[in-house]
PDB file of C-alpha atoms in Angstrom:
ATOM      1  CA  MET V 173      78.941  90.674 125.760  1.00 55.00           C
ATOM      2  CA  PRO V 174      81.262  91.604 124.830  1.00 62.00           C
ATOM      3  CA  LYS V 175      79.376  92.958 120.983  1.00 74.00           C
ATOM      4  CA  ASN V 176      77.292  94.096 122.878  1.00 92.00           C
ATOM      5  CA  VAL V 177      78.997  96.133 125.930  1.00 94.00           C
ATOM      6  CA  SER V 178      81.289  97.573 122.769  1.00 94.00           C
ATOM      7  CA  GLN V 179      78.541  98.650 120.857  1.00 94.00           C
ATOM      8  CA  ARG V 180      77.137 100.678 123.956  1.00 95.00           C
ATOM      9  CA  VAL V 181      80.596 102.729 124.768  1.00 96.00           C
ATOM     10  CA  TYR V 182      81.143 102.980 121.471  1.00 96.00           C
ATOM     11  CA  ARG V 183      77.473 104.827 121.225  1.00 96.00           C
ATOM     12  CA  ILE V 184      78.130 106.811 124.617  1.00 96.00           C
ATOM     13  CA  ILE V 185      81.865 108.227 123.494  1.00 96.00           C
ATOM     14  CA  ALA V 186      80.159 109.139 121.189  1.00 96.00           C
ATOM     15  CA  GLN V 187      77.094 110.763 121.730  1.00 96.00           C
ATOM     16  CA  GLU V 188      79.147 112.516 124.525  1.00 95.00           C
ATOM     17  CA  CYS V 189      82.208 113.836 122.927  1.00 94.00           C
ATOM     18  CA  GLY V 190      79.595 114.592 119.771  1.00 93.00           C
ATOM     19  CA  VAL V 191      80.890 113.046 117.205  1.00 93.00           C
ATOM     20  CA  LYS V 192      79.896 110.194 114.451  1.00 93.00           C
ATOM     21  CA  PRO V 193      79.111 106.744 116.220  1.00 90.00           C
ATOM     22  CA  LYS V 194      80.628 105.225 113.135  1.00 92.00           C
ATOM     23  CA  SER V 195      83.686 107.152 113.440  1.00 92.00           C
ATOM     24  CA  ILE V 196      85.230 105.628 117.087  1.00 95.00           C
ATOM     25  CA  THR V 197      86.479 102.144 116.912  1.00 94.00           C
ATOM     26  CA  GLY V 198      88.759 100.208 119.607  1.00 94.00           C
ATOM     27  CA  LYS V 199      91.100 102.003 117.524  1.00 95.00           C
ATOM     28  CA  THR V 200      90.818 106.190 118.792  1.00 94.00           C
ATOM     29  CA  LEU V 201      92.419 107.466 120.695  1.00 93.00           C
ATOM     30  CA  PHE V 202      91.032 108.543 124.094  1.00 88.00           C
ATOM     31  CA  MET V 203      92.407 110.306 126.184  1.00 82.00           C
ATOM     32  CA  SER V 204      95.089 112.243 124.205  1.00 85.00           C
ATOM     33  CA  ASN V 205      92.243 112.599 120.935  1.00 86.00           C
ATOM     34  CA  PRO V 206      92.559 116.142 119.129  1.00 88.00           C
ATOM     35  CA  ASN V 207      88.241 116.128 118.848  1.00 87.00           C
ATOM     36  CA  PHE V 208      87.761 115.731 122.112  1.00 90.00           C
ATOM     37  CA  SER V 209      87.968 117.975 124.408  1.00 91.00           C
ATOM     38  CA  TYR V 210      89.077 117.122 128.126  1.00 89.00           C
ATOM     39  CA  PHE V 211      85.139 117.854 129.052  1.00 93.00           C
ATOM     40  CA  ASP V 212      84.070 115.638 126.910  1.00 93.00           C
ATOM     41  CA  VAL V 213      86.132 112.604 128.120  1.00 92.00           C
ATOM     42  CA  VAL V 214      85.225 113.742 131.521  1.00 92.00           C
ATOM     43  CA  ALA V 215      81.434 112.926 130.519  1.00 95.00           C
ATOM     44  CA  ALA V 216      81.760 110.296 129.065  1.00 96.00           C
ATOM     45  CA  LEU V 217      83.784 108.350 131.654  1.00 96.00           C
ATOM     46  CA  TYR V 218      80.946 109.373 133.981  1.00 96.00           C
ATOM     47  CA  THR V 219      78.044 108.175 131.822  1.00 97.00           C
ATOM     48  CA  LEU V 220      79.457 105.255 130.940  1.00 97.00           C
ATOM     49  CA  GLN V 221      80.149 104.368 135.027  1.00 97.00           C
ATOM     50  CA  HIS V 222      76.533 104.730 135.396  1.00 97.00           C
ATOM     51  CA  LYS V 223      74.778 103.821 132.500  1.00 96.00           C
ATOM     52  CA  LEU V 224      77.341 100.169 133.033  1.00 96.00           C
ATOM     53  CA  HIS V 225      77.842 100.405 136.784  1.00 95.00           C
ATOM     54  CA  VAL V 226      81.391 100.670 136.444  1.00 97.00           C
ATOM     55  CA  SER V 227      84.050 102.133 138.495  1.00 96.00           C
ATOM     56  CA  LEU V 228      86.408 104.405 136.363  1.00 96.00           C
ATOM     57  CA  PRO V 229      88.119 106.113 139.096  1.00 93.00           C
ATOM     58  CA  GLU V 230      89.467 109.534 137.974  1.00 88.00           C
ATOM     59  CA  SER V 231      93.648 107.826 138.547  1.00 91.00           C
ATOM     60  CA  ASP V 232      92.761 105.725 136.112  1.00 89.00           C
ATOM     61  CA  TYR V 233      92.025 108.238 133.052  1.00 87.00           C
ATOM     62  CA  GLY V 234      95.468 107.609 131.444  1.00 86.00           C
ATOM     63  CA  LYS V 235      95.267 103.813 131.019  1.00 89.00           C
ATOM     64  CA  TYR V 236      92.654 104.748 128.520  1.00 90.00           C
ATOM     65  CA  ALA V 237      95.253 104.617 125.312  1.00 91.00           C
ATOM     66  CA  THR V 238      92.493 103.802 123.199  1.00 94.00           C
ATOM     67  CA  VAL V 239      88.652 103.189 123.200  1.00 95.00           C
ATOM     68  CA  GLY V 240      90.523  99.511 123.020  1.00 95.00           C
ATOM     69  CA  SER V 241      91.528 100.062 126.247  1.00 95.00           C
ATOM     70  CA  LEU V 242      88.599 101.769 127.905  1.00 96.00           C
ATOM     71  CA  THR V 243      86.304  98.793 126.728  1.00 96.00           C
ATOM     72  CA  ARG V 244      88.239  96.087 127.468  1.00 95.00           C
ATOM     73  CA  ASN V 245      88.816  97.330 131.155  1.00 95.00           C
ATOM     74  CA  ILE V 246      84.658  97.985 131.391  1.00 96.00           C
ATOM     75  CA  ILE V 247      83.726  94.169 129.445  1.00 95.00           C
ATOM     76  CA  GLY V 248      86.841  92.805 132.300  1.00 95.00           C
ATOM     77  CA  GLN V 249      85.041  94.884 135.081  1.00 95.00           C
ATOM     78  CA  LEU V 250      81.509  93.418 134.424  1.00 94.00           C
ATOM     79  CA  LYS V 251      82.872  90.347 133.996  1.00 93.00           C
ATOM     80  CA  LYS V 252      83.378  89.810 137.796  1.00 92.00           C
ATOM     81  CA  GLN V 253      80.191  91.238 138.508  1.00 88.00           C
ATOM     82  CA  LYS V 254      78.742  88.286 137.302  1.00 75.00           C
TER      83      LYS V 254
END
């Protein structure tokens, strides 16, 4: 499950932020990435919430320094749902 989830997260972020999917890795900076506008990031988080059925409150956005930290959060939530 984690690899599949990671790939979906990367794809959604790439699509919402207008970058190539191959440019997204777990080490990609997320909230402070100069290639992503704040609005693109918010759109990506909103899309992730709805497509993956997880909760990503705006108050937690600062916790996602990298795409990997965001992905780990999402995977943890999905595991708890089972």
